[in-house]
Short mmCIF file of C-alpha atoms in Angstrom, two decimals:
data_model
loop_
_atom_site.label_atom_id
_atom_site.label_comp_id
_atom_site.label_asym_id
_atom_site.label_seq_id
_atom_site.Cartn_x
_atom_site.Cartn_y
_atom_site.Cartn_z
CA MET J 173 103.55 79.30 80.17
CA ASP J 174 103.71 81.54 77.15
CA TRP J 175 101.70 84.61 78.13
CA SER J 176 101.48 85.83 74.57
CA GLN J 177 99.13 82.92 73.79
CA PRO J 178 95.53 82.49 74.94
CA ALA J 179 95.38 80.85 78.34
CA HIS J 180 92.99 78.12 79.44
CA PRO J 181 90.16 79.13 81.73
CA THR J 182 91.50 79.61 85.26
CA VAL J 183 89.42 79.15 88.39
CA VAL J 184 90.46 81.61 91.10
CA GLN J 185 88.50 81.99 94.35
CA GLY J 186 85.50 80.23 92.80
CA THR J 187 85.39 82.59 89.80
CA VAL J 188 86.00 81.46 86.25
CA VAL J 189 88.28 83.89 84.42
CA GLN J 190 88.66 83.68 80.67
CA GLY J 191 91.08 85.94 78.89
CA LYS J 192 94.50 86.59 77.44
CA VAL J 193 97.40 88.35 79.05
CA SER J 194 100.13 89.84 76.92
CA ASN J 195 103.67 90.49 78.03
CA ASP J 196 104.26 93.15 75.41
CA TYR J 197 105.70 96.17 77.16
CA ASN J 198 105.13 99.68 76.03
CA GLN J 199 107.60 101.50 73.87
CA MET J 200 109.48 102.69 76.94
CA GLY J 201 110.27 99.13 77.94
CA GLY J 202 108.57 99.69 81.28
CA SER J 203 106.50 97.59 83.57
CA HIS J 204 103.20 98.44 81.94
CA TYR J 205 101.39 95.84 79.98
CA ASN J 206 98.65 95.34 77.45
CA GLN J 207 95.91 92.95 78.42
CA GLN J 208 92.44 91.97 77.29
CA LYS J 209 89.67 93.59 79.25
CA PHE J 210 87.26 91.26 81.07
CA ASN J 211 84.72 91.46 83.87
CA VAL J 212 84.48 89.56 87.11
CA GLN J 213 81.15 89.25 88.88
CA THR J 214 81.69 90.02 92.54
CA GLY J 215 80.58 92.39 95.28
CA ASP J 216 77.64 94.50 94.10
CA GLY J 217 78.18 93.90 90.41
CA SER J 218 80.82 93.80 87.71
CA TYR J 219 83.82 96.02 87.24
CA PRO J 220 86.27 96.46 84.36
CA LYS J 221 89.95 95.81 84.81
CA GLY J 222 92.34 98.69 84.37
CA GLU J 223 94.09 98.96 81.04
CA GLN J 224 97.41 100.47 80.06
CA GLN J 225 96.94 104.02 78.86
CA PRO J 226 98.67 105.50 75.80
CA ASN J 227 102.03 107.14 76.38
CA THR J 228 100.73 110.69 76.65
CA PHE J 229 101.41 113.31 79.28
CA ARG J 230 98.74 113.45 81.96
CA ASP J 231 97.76 116.48 84.09
CA VAL J 232 100.24 118.61 82.17
CA PHE J 233 99.18 121.90 83.75
CA TRP J 234 100.24 120.77 87.23
CA ALA J 235 103.64 119.59 86.04
CA PHE J 236 104.14 122.96 84.33
CA LEU J 237 103.08 124.78 87.51
CA PHE J 238 105.51 122.72 89.59
CA ILE J 239 108.43 123.51 87.27
CA VAL J 240 107.54 127.22 87.27
CA HIS J 241 107.41 127.15 91.06
CA LEU J 242 110.87 125.56 91.22
CA PHE J 243 112.22 128.29 88.94
CA ILE J 244 110.70 130.99 91.15
CA ILE J 245 112.20 129.49 94.30
CA LEU J 246 115.63 129.26 92.67
CA CYS J 247 115.32 132.92 91.66
CA LEU J 248 114.45 133.81 95.25
CA THR J 249 117.49 131.84 96.35
CA ALA J 250 119.69 133.93 94.05
CA VAL J 251 118.13 137.17 95.31
CA PHE J 252 117.85 136.46 99.04
CA GLY J 253 120.57 133.81 99.44
CA PRO J 254 123.46 136.27 99.92
CA ALA J 255 121.68 137.79 102.92
CA ALA J 256 121.39 134.36 104.55
CA VAL J 257 125.06 133.60 103.86
CA ASP J 258 126.15 136.96 105.30
CA ALA J 259 124.07 136.33 108.40
CA ALA J 260 125.67 132.93 108.87
CA ASN J 261 129.16 134.38 108.47
CA SER J 262 128.61 137.31 110.80
CA GLY J 263 126.17 135.74 113.21
CA GLY J 264 126.48 133.12 115.87
CA TYR J 265 128.18 130.34 113.95
CA LYS J 266 131.40 130.76 115.88
CA GLN J 267 133.48 127.83 116.94
CA SER J 268 135.66 127.92 120.03
CA ASN J 269 139.17 126.63 119.94
CA ASP J 270 138.14 124.27 122.72
CA TYR J 271 136.55 122.11 120.03
CA GLY J 272 139.70 121.64 118.02
CA GLY J 273 141.37 118.86 120.00
CA SER J 274 141.06 115.11 119.64
CA VAL J 275 139.98 112.37 122.00
CA GLY J 276 140.56 108.69 121.38
CA GLY J 277 141.65 109.26 117.80
CA TYR J 278 138.49 111.24 116.93
CA GLN J 279 138.32 114.94 116.20
CA THR J 280 136.03 116.67 118.67
CA GLY J 281 133.46 119.24 117.62
CA PHE J 282 131.28 119.12 114.56
CA GLY J 283 133.78 116.95 112.72
CA ALA J 284 133.11 114.23 115.28
CA VAL J 285 129.38 114.68 114.83
CA ILE J 286 129.80 114.02 111.11
CA THR J 287 131.98 110.98 111.84
CA ASN J 288 129.40 109.54 114.20
CA CYS J 289 126.61 110.24 111.70
CA MET J 290 128.49 108.33 109.02
CA LEU J 291 129.09 105.36 111.34
CA CYS J 292 125.44 105.33 112.41
CA ALA J 293 124.31 105.58 108.78
CA MET J 294 126.48 102.61 107.77
CA SER J 295 125.10 100.65 110.72
CA ALA J 296 121.55 101.56 109.69
CA PHE J 297 122.17 100.31 106.14
CA VAL J 298 123.42 96.96 107.45
CA ILE J 299 120.63 96.58 109.99
CA SER J 300 118.01 97.53 107.38
CA ALA J 301 119.33 94.82 105.06
CA PHE J 302 119.00 92.22 107.81
CA SER J 303 115.55 93.52 108.75
CA LEU J 304 114.41 93.14 105.13
CA PHE J 305 115.61 89.54 105.13
CA TYR J 306 113.84 88.93 108.45
CA THR J 307 110.62 90.54 107.18
CA ILE J 308 110.53 88.22 104.17
CA ASN J 309 111.10 85.08 106.22
CA CYS J 310 109.18 86.02 109.37
CA ALA J 311 106.43 88.29 108.08
CA ARG J 312 103.85 87.04 110.56
CA SER J 313 106.14 87.73 113.51
CA VAL J 314 106.76 91.26 112.24
CA VAL J 315 103.04 91.99 111.85
CA THR J 316 102.25 90.52 115.27
CA SER J 317 105.05 92.52 116.90
CA GLY J 318 103.80 95.71 115.28
CA LEU J 319 100.30 95.13 116.64
CA LEU J 320 101.56 94.35 120.14
CA PHE J 321 103.85 97.36 119.97
CA GLN J 322 100.78 99.59 119.61
CA CYS J 323 99.35 98.10 122.79
CA PHE J 324 102.66 98.57 124.60
CA MET J 325 102.92 102.24 123.61
CA SER J 326 99.34 102.96 124.71
CA PHE J 327 100.07 101.16 128.00
CA CYS J 328 103.17 103.32 128.58
CA PHE J 329 101.15 106.45 127.81
CA MET J 330 98.51 105.36 130.32
CA LEU J 331 101.12 104.82 133.05
CA ALA J 332 102.73 108.20 132.33
CA MET J 333 99.39 109.99 132.60
CA ILE J 334 98.48 108.18 135.82
CA ALA J 335 101.88 109.00 137.32
CA SER J 336 101.45 112.67 136.46
CA GLY J 337 98.13 112.82 138.28
CA SER J 338 96.60 114.66 135.33
CA PHE J 339 93.01 114.33 134.17
CA MET J 340 94.60 112.97 130.99
CA ALA J 341 94.89 109.68 132.89
CA ILE J 342 91.28 108.98 131.89
CA LEU J 343 92.23 109.44 128.25
CA GLY J 344 95.20 107.14 128.75
CA VAL J 345 92.99 104.39 130.16
CA LEU J 346 90.52 104.77 127.29
CA MET J 347 93.31 104.66 124.70
CA PHE J 348 94.78 101.51 126.21
CA GLY J 349 91.36 99.85 126.40
CA TRP J 350 90.66 100.76 122.78
CA SER J 351 94.06 99.41 121.72
CA VAL J 352 93.44 96.07 123.44
CA CYS J 353 89.95 95.75 121.93
CA TYR J 354 91.26 96.64 118.48
CA THR J 355 94.02 94.05 118.76
CA TRP J 356 91.57 91.36 119.82
CA ALA J 357 89.13 92.25 117.02
CA ILE J 358 91.63 92.05 114.15
CA TRP J 359 93.94 89.32 115.45
CA HIS J 360 92.49 86.85 112.94
CA ARG J 361 93.56 89.14 110.09
CA ILE J 362 97.26 88.86 110.87
CA PRO J 363 97.85 85.92 108.45
CA PHE J 364 96.57 87.89 105.46
CA ALA J 365 98.60 90.98 106.39
CA ALA J 366 101.66 88.74 106.76
CA ALA J 367 101.05 87.12 103.36
CA ASN J 368 100.62 90.55 101.80
CA LEU J 369 103.85 91.76 103.41
CA MET J 370 105.73 88.66 102.28
CA THR J 371 104.52 89.10 98.69
CA ALA J 372 105.48 92.78 98.67
CA THR J 373 108.96 92.19 100.08
CA THR J 374 109.54 89.37 97.59
CA ALA J 375 108.61 91.67 94.69
CA VAL J 376 110.82 94.50 95.92
CA LYS J 377 113.72 92.19 96.67
CA ALA J 378 113.54 90.89 93.10
CA ASN J 379 113.84 94.51 91.91
CA SER J 380 116.30 95.85 94.48
CA GLY J 381 117.12 98.86 92.34
CA LEU J 382 114.01 100.45 93.87
CA PHE J 383 115.98 101.03 97.07
CA GLY J 384 118.65 102.88 95.13
CA ILE J 385 115.98 105.07 93.55
CA ALA J 386 114.50 105.81 96.98
CA TYR J 387 117.88 106.85 98.39
CA LEU J 388 118.63 108.91 95.28
CA PHE J 389 115.46 110.92 95.73
CA LEU J 390 116.27 111.27 99.43
CA ILE J 391 119.58 112.93 98.51
CA ILE J 392 117.81 115.21 96.03
CA GLY J 393 115.33 116.09 98.77
CA LEU J 394 118.12 116.94 101.20
CA LEU J 395 119.78 119.20 98.64
CA TRP J 396 116.46 120.91 98.01
CA THR J 397 115.99 121.40 101.77
CA ILE J 398 119.33 123.23 101.97
CA CYS J 399 118.32 125.45 99.06
CA TRP J 400 114.93 126.12 100.61
CA GLU J 401 116.42 126.98 104.02
CA ILE J 402 118.75 129.52 102.40
CA THR J 403 115.81 131.05 100.56
CA ALA J 404 113.58 131.15 103.64
CA THR J 405 116.28 132.64 105.87
CA GLY J 406 117.27 135.26 103.33
CA SER J 407 113.64 136.15 102.60
CA TYR J 408 112.94 136.60 106.29
CA MET J 409 115.97 138.85 106.83
CA VAL J 410 115.36 140.99 103.75
CA THR J 411 111.58 141.44 104.04
CA SER J 412 111.38 141.82 107.84
CA ASN J 413 112.17 144.99 109.76
CA CYS J 414 115.11 144.31 112.08
CA ASP J 415 116.63 146.59 114.73
CA ASN J 416 120.27 146.89 115.68
CA ASP J 417 119.93 144.08 118.22
CA GLY J 418 118.79 141.62 115.54
CA ASN J 419 115.14 141.55 116.61
CA CYS J 420 112.94 141.20 113.51
CA SER J 421 109.23 141.48 112.89
CA ALA J 422 107.17 138.56 111.63
CA MET J 423 107.49 137.50 108.00
CA ASN J 424 104.82 138.54 105.53
CA GLY J 425 101.99 136.01 105.78
CA PHE J 426 101.62 135.44 102.05
CA LEU J 427 105.36 134.91 101.57
CA LEU J 428 105.40 132.50 104.52
CA PHE J 429 102.54 130.49 102.99
CA VAL J 430 104.27 130.34 99.61
CA LEU J 431 107.51 129.12 101.19
CA LEU J 432 105.74 126.49 103.28
CA LEU J 433 103.72 125.36 100.27
CA SER J 434 106.92 125.02 98.25
CA PHE J 435 108.59 122.99 100.98
CA TYR J 436 105.76 120.49 101.41
CA TRP J 437 104.93 120.27 97.71
CA THR J 438 108.48 119.61 96.58
CA HIS J 439 109.15 117.01 99.23
CA SER J 440 105.87 115.22 98.51
CA VAL J 441 106.74 115.07 94.81
CA ILE J 442 110.41 114.15 95.15
CA GLN J 443 110.75 112.01 98.24
CA LYS J 444 107.39 110.31 98.45
CA ASN J 445 105.04 110.13 95.50
CA THR J 446 107.49 109.73 92.62
CA VAL J 447 109.00 106.76 94.44
CA HIS J 448 105.51 105.46 95.26
CA VAL J 449 104.44 105.51 91.60
CA THR J 450 107.72 103.89 90.50
CA VAL J 451 107.29 101.07 93.02
CA ALA J 452 103.66 100.52 91.96
CA GLY J 453 104.66 100.19 88.30
CA THR J 454 107.50 97.82 89.12
CA VAL J 455 105.39 95.57 91.34
CA GLY J 456 102.75 95.53 88.60
CA GLY J 457 105.38 94.32 86.15
CA TRP J 458 106.48 91.63 88.61
CA TRP J 459 102.84 90.59 89.07
CA PHE J 460 102.02 90.23 85.39
CA ASN J 461 105.39 89.58 83.75
CA PRO J 462 107.94 88.41 86.34
CA HIS J 463 110.63 87.64 83.76
CA GLN J 464 110.73 91.36 82.97
CA ALA J 465 110.99 92.35 86.64
CA SER J 466 113.53 90.05 88.25
CA SER J 467 116.79 91.97 88.60
CA GLY J 468 118.14 94.97 90.48
CA CYS J 469 117.84 97.31 87.50
CA SER J 470 115.20 95.42 85.58
CA ARG J 471 113.23 96.66 82.64
CA ALA J 472 110.29 97.15 84.96
CA VAL J 473 112.26 99.41 87.28
CA ARG J 474 113.68 101.53 84.46
CA GLY J 475 110.37 101.85 82.64
CA SER J 476 108.40 102.68 85.80
CA LEU J 477 110.87 105.37 86.80
CA GLN J 478 110.79 106.85 83.31
CA ARG J 479 107.01 106.98 83.25
CA ALA J 480 106.83 108.46 86.78
CA THR J 481 109.20 111.28 85.80
CA THR J 482 107.62 111.99 82.42
CA TYR J 483 104.10 110.94 81.41
CA SER J 484 102.71 110.63 84.97
CA PHE J 485 104.71 113.45 86.52
CA GLY J 486 101.81 115.88 86.21
CA SER J 487 99.53 113.48 88.09
CA ILE J 488 102.14 113.21 90.86
CA CYS J 489 102.38 117.00 91.09
CA PHE J 490 98.59 117.38 91.18
CA GLY J 491 97.97 115.03 94.09
CA SER J 492 101.01 116.32 95.98
CA LEU J 493 99.84 119.92 95.68
CA ILE J 494 96.51 119.15 97.35
CA VAL J 495 98.26 117.68 100.40
CA ALA J 496 100.85 120.49 100.42
CA VAL J 497 98.18 123.20 100.59
CA VAL J 498 96.56 121.55 103.61
CA ARG J 499 99.90 121.02 105.36
CA ALA J 500 100.97 124.62 104.75
CA LEU J 501 97.69 125.89 106.21
CA ARG J 502 98.11 123.61 109.24
CA ALA J 503 101.66 124.87 109.80
CA MET J 504 100.47 128.50 109.71
CA ALA J 505 97.61 127.66 112.09
CA ASP J 506 100.09 126.08 114.51
CA MET J 507 102.34 129.17 114.36
CA ALA J 508 99.40 131.48 114.96
CA ARG J 509 98.12 129.35 117.84
CA ASP J 510 101.48 129.58 119.62
CA ASN J 511 101.15 133.37 119.65
CA GLU J 512 97.52 133.53 120.76
CA GLU J 513 95.66 132.85 123.99
CA GLY J 514 92.09 132.34 125.10
CA GLY J 515 89.26 131.92 122.63
CA THR J 516 91.40 132.64 119.58
CA ALA J 517 93.78 129.82 120.49
CA ILE J 518 90.84 127.42 120.90
CA LEU J 519 89.46 128.44 117.49
CA LEU J 520 92.86 127.90 115.88
CA CYS J 521 93.08 124.52 117.57
CA LEU J 522 89.72 123.53 116.04
CA ILE J 523 90.87 124.75 112.64
CA ASP J 524 94.03 122.68 112.98
CA CYS J 525 91.96 119.62 113.90
CA ILE J 526 89.70 120.09 110.86
CA LEU J 527 92.69 120.53 108.56
CA GLY J 528 94.23 117.40 110.05
CA CYS J 529 91.11 115.40 109.17
CA ILE J 530 91.13 116.80 105.64
CA GLU J 531 94.82 115.94 105.30
CA GLY J 532 94.14 112.34 106.37
CA ILE J 533 91.32 111.95 103.83
CA VAL J 534 93.40 113.40 100.99
CA GLU J 535 96.42 111.23 101.83
CA TYR J 536 94.19 108.15 101.94
CA PHE J 537 92.85 108.98 98.47
CA ASN J 538 96.35 109.70 97.15
CA LYS J 539 97.79 106.45 98.45
CA TRP J 540 95.49 104.31 96.34
CA ALA J 541 95.21 106.68 93.38
CA TYR J 542 98.98 106.62 92.84
CA VAL J 543 98.91 102.83 92.64
CA TYR J 544 96.69 103.07 89.57
CA VAL J 545 98.83 105.88 88.19
CA GLY J 546 101.87 103.60 88.43
CA LEU J 547 100.10 100.51 87.10
CA TYR J 548 98.28 101.94 84.11
CA GLY J 549 99.17 105.61 83.63
CA TYR J 550 95.71 107.09 84.24
CA SER J 551 95.33 110.73 85.25
CA PHE J 552 95.21 111.44 88.97
CA ILE J 553 91.47 111.94 89.36
CA GLU J 554 90.61 109.03 87.06
CA SER J 555 93.00 106.76 88.95
CA GLY J 556 91.40 107.60 92.29
CA LYS J 557 87.90 106.97 90.98
CA ASN J 558 88.88 103.68 89.36
CA VAL J 559 90.72 102.17 92.31
CA LEU J 560 88.10 103.17 94.89
CA GLY J 561 85.41 101.88 92.53
CA LEU J 562 87.32 98.60 92.35
CA PHE J 563 87.32 98.24 96.14
CA LYS J 564 83.66 99.17 96.35
CA SER J 565 82.71 96.60 93.73
CA ARG J 566 84.71 94.00 95.58
CA GLY J 567 83.22 94.99 98.93
CA TRP J 568 86.71 95.57 100.31
CA ASN J 569 86.13 98.77 102.26
CA THR J 570 87.16 97.07 105.51
CA ILE J 571 90.38 95.72 104.04
CA VAL J 572 91.81 98.96 102.74
CA THR J 573 91.28 100.66 106.11
CA ASP J 574 93.36 98.09 108.01
CA ASN J 575 96.79 99.38 108.96
CA LEU J 576 98.42 96.17 110.18
CA VAL J 577 101.27 96.34 107.68
CA GLU J 578 101.86 100.03 108.35
CA SER J 579 102.05 99.34 112.09
CA ALA J 580 104.48 96.50 111.49
CA LEU J 581 106.76 98.62 109.32
CA PHE J 582 106.66 101.46 111.85
CA PHE J 583 107.69 98.97 114.52
CA VAL J 584 110.67 97.93 112.36
CA ASN J 585 111.64 101.58 111.86
CA VAL J 586 111.54 102.25 115.59
CA GLY J 587 113.57 99.10 116.29
CA ILE J 588 116.29 100.06 113.81
CA GLY J 589 116.28 103.61 115.18
CA LEU J 590 116.80 102.32 118.72
CA LEU J 591 119.65 100.05 117.63
CA THR J 592 121.50 102.81 115.78
CA GLY J 593 120.80 105.13 118.70
CA CYS J 594 122.51 102.66 120.99
CA ILE J 595 125.45 102.55 118.58
CA GLY J 596 125.72 106.34 118.72
CA PHE J 597 125.54 106.22 122.51
CA ILE J 598 128.25 103.53 122.69
CA LEU J 599 130.56 105.45 120.38
CA GLU J 600 130.26 108.55 122.53
CA SER J 601 130.69 106.58 125.75
CA SER J 602 133.70 104.64 124.46
CA PHE J 603 135.68 107.56 123.10
CA GLY J 604 134.81 110.18 125.68
CA ASP J 605 134.03 113.75 124.73
CA MET J 606 133.72 113.11 120.99
CA TYR J 607 131.34 115.94 120.31
CA GLY J 608 132.19 118.70 122.75
CA VAL J 609 129.44 120.85 121.27
CA PHE J 610 126.54 119.67 123.43
CA GLY J 611 128.15 120.01 126.84
CA ASP J 612 126.90 117.52 129.42
CA SER J 613 124.33 116.14 126.98
CA ASP J 614 126.84 114.58 124.59
CA LYS J 615 125.85 110.98 125.35
CA ILE J 616 122.16 111.75 125.05
CA MET J 617 122.73 113.58 121.77
CA GLY J 618 124.80 110.63 120.52
CA PHE J 619 121.76 108.42 121.06
CA VAL J 620 119.33 110.96 119.57
CA ILE J 621 121.43 111.51 116.45
CA GLY J 622 121.85 107.77 115.95
CA PHE J 623 118.13 107.17 116.44
CA VAL J 624 117.10 109.85 113.94
CA ILE J 625 119.54 108.60 111.30
CA GLY J 626 118.50 104.99 111.74
CA PHE J 627 114.79 105.82 111.73
CA VAL J 628 115.02 107.99 108.60
CA LEU J 629 117.13 105.54 106.58
CA SER J 630 114.96 102.62 107.64
CA SER J 631 111.84 104.61 106.71
CA ILE J 632 113.16 104.93 103.15
CA VAL J 633 113.42 101.15 102.85
CA MET J 634 110.13 100.46 104.60
CA SER J 635 108.21 103.14 102.67
CA THR J 636 109.20 101.24 99.53
CA ILE J 637 107.79 98.08 101.09
CA GLU J 638 104.63 99.91 102.12
CA SER J 639 104.07 101.15 98.56
CA ALA J 640 104.53 97.58 97.36
CA THR J 641 101.95 96.22 99.84
CA ASN J 642 99.39 98.76 98.62
CA THR J 643 100.05 97.69 95.04
CA VAL J 644 99.71 94.03 95.98
CA ILE J 645 96.26 94.73 97.47
CA VAL J 646 95.10 96.41 94.25
CA CYS J 647 96.52 93.71 92.00
CA PHE J 648 95.08 90.96 94.18
CA ALA J 649 91.65 92.55 93.92
CA GLU J 650 91.92 93.00 90.17
CA ALA J 651 94.05 90.19 88.77
CA PRO J 652 94.14 87.08 91.00
CA ALA J 653 94.38 84.80 87.95
CA GLU J 654 97.68 86.28 86.82
CA PHE J 655 99.04 86.04 90.35
CA GLU J 656 98.08 82.36 90.55
CA ALA J 657 99.76 81.64 87.24
CA ASN J 658 103.00 83.58 87.82
CA HIS J 659 103.51 83.14 91.57
CA PRO J 660 101.46 80.10 92.63
CA GLN J 661 103.06 79.58 96.05
CA LEU J 662 102.54 83.17 97.17
CA SER J 663 99.05 83.13 95.66
CA ASP J 664 98.11 80.03 97.65
CA GLN J 665 99.27 81.67 100.86
CA MET J 666 97.33 84.87 100.22
CA ARG J 667 94.13 83.05 99.24
CA ALA J 668 94.29 80.74 102.26
CA SER J 669 94.89 83.61 104.68
CA TRP J 670 92.21 85.63 102.88
CA LEU J 671 89.61 83.01 103.73
CA THR J 672 90.61 83.16 107.38
CA GLY J 673 90.88 86.92 107.76
CA TYR J 674 87.99 88.13 105.58
CA PRO J 675 85.41 85.37 105.18
CA ASP J 676 82.59 87.86 104.56
CA GLU J 677 84.48 89.58 101.72
CA TYR J 678 85.60 86.32 100.08
CA SER J 679 84.19 85.82 96.59
#
């Protein structure tokens, strides 16, 4: 069908939709599209569809503030970095000659740790590729396994608490009972979650360059972490009063907050939300104009990345800053609680609980707001209002609170982590004392290192899938007609499973 021409009326979910969809991309050649605005009567009334916004910079102040903050941190690195380097050279980073030999063809010591990390990372890449293929073809099994995995974990927690004889055993029993009831209550929603997951993985697979972007930002995040650690260590040593034995006083509270805020803000911007917005824009392009979003480095991928790092970068910085402030305050509350006892510790625990609730609310808002930022280029606040208004008009409040897909992807991450952990354990067991730096715990550390590497690398892939599933939900609520026209088979599966899982919300 030629999408530049008026389409015939399309009946989707009992609603007649009349309109025209254009495949004209913006001047950037991205995944954003121009389309005629129309209303759909559903839920408690009508709602307008989102429209592509002009190519103008949004939330500019927050992007400027983020860049200024990066410049300040780099200046602190230049000022305090030498102190951290001197401490590392003169401190405890000494390596015994006992770690210089070789066993089984491997160099022992930290060189062997690096070798094992590389082998585990390569294994994780391969396993993640197979897991992606399995997720596409067996989405329902993945979702079901993730749900049952929650029950299994709560069951193990219950047994552990009962075995310990602690009063926490009552909490363990309640958690297991709640998990079983929750599983029974939402079991009928598994088909829709599976259809959503299958659609998302299909879209991401068609634009596989998204994985490369995710790993690229991971590397940038790791480099930033090194820079931040040098700054934090040097700042602590320079600003704290230390005696001849190396005992130092606590860091200045304001400086500690600024450093923590910088850490969380930068990582939220670089490793999470920029990728999230890029994925949302790409999946939107695949939804509306699949011929422009069907290759590893498609026009949709390039355009979405360009918009996320330019016009929408301020919106990404704004939302990330809100979460970073809450996380920094929680981190400081945790540090203070560790040094306090009695009533003060209880008060700090309550403060931490309140901040945790606020963090969850803000992250929930951000998750959906960034989908609209990626799809249409709205400002951050406007995006959040529009997407939540869309769900409210649709009557979809129950749907967006379901976490079946998230549980399934977490289950995949844990599975890949366990497999790579086993590989690390086998390597250590097969070649003897490969590490030599952990003493009698070498085999355990081989498993732990492998697990962490596998879990982190798998999380990069699965976070991309999770962003895609969120975008699919928004697009399915807003543009089912385009989905039916461009991807009829996937649309049929989602609509059929929708009837089964959410009959009350069907319109």
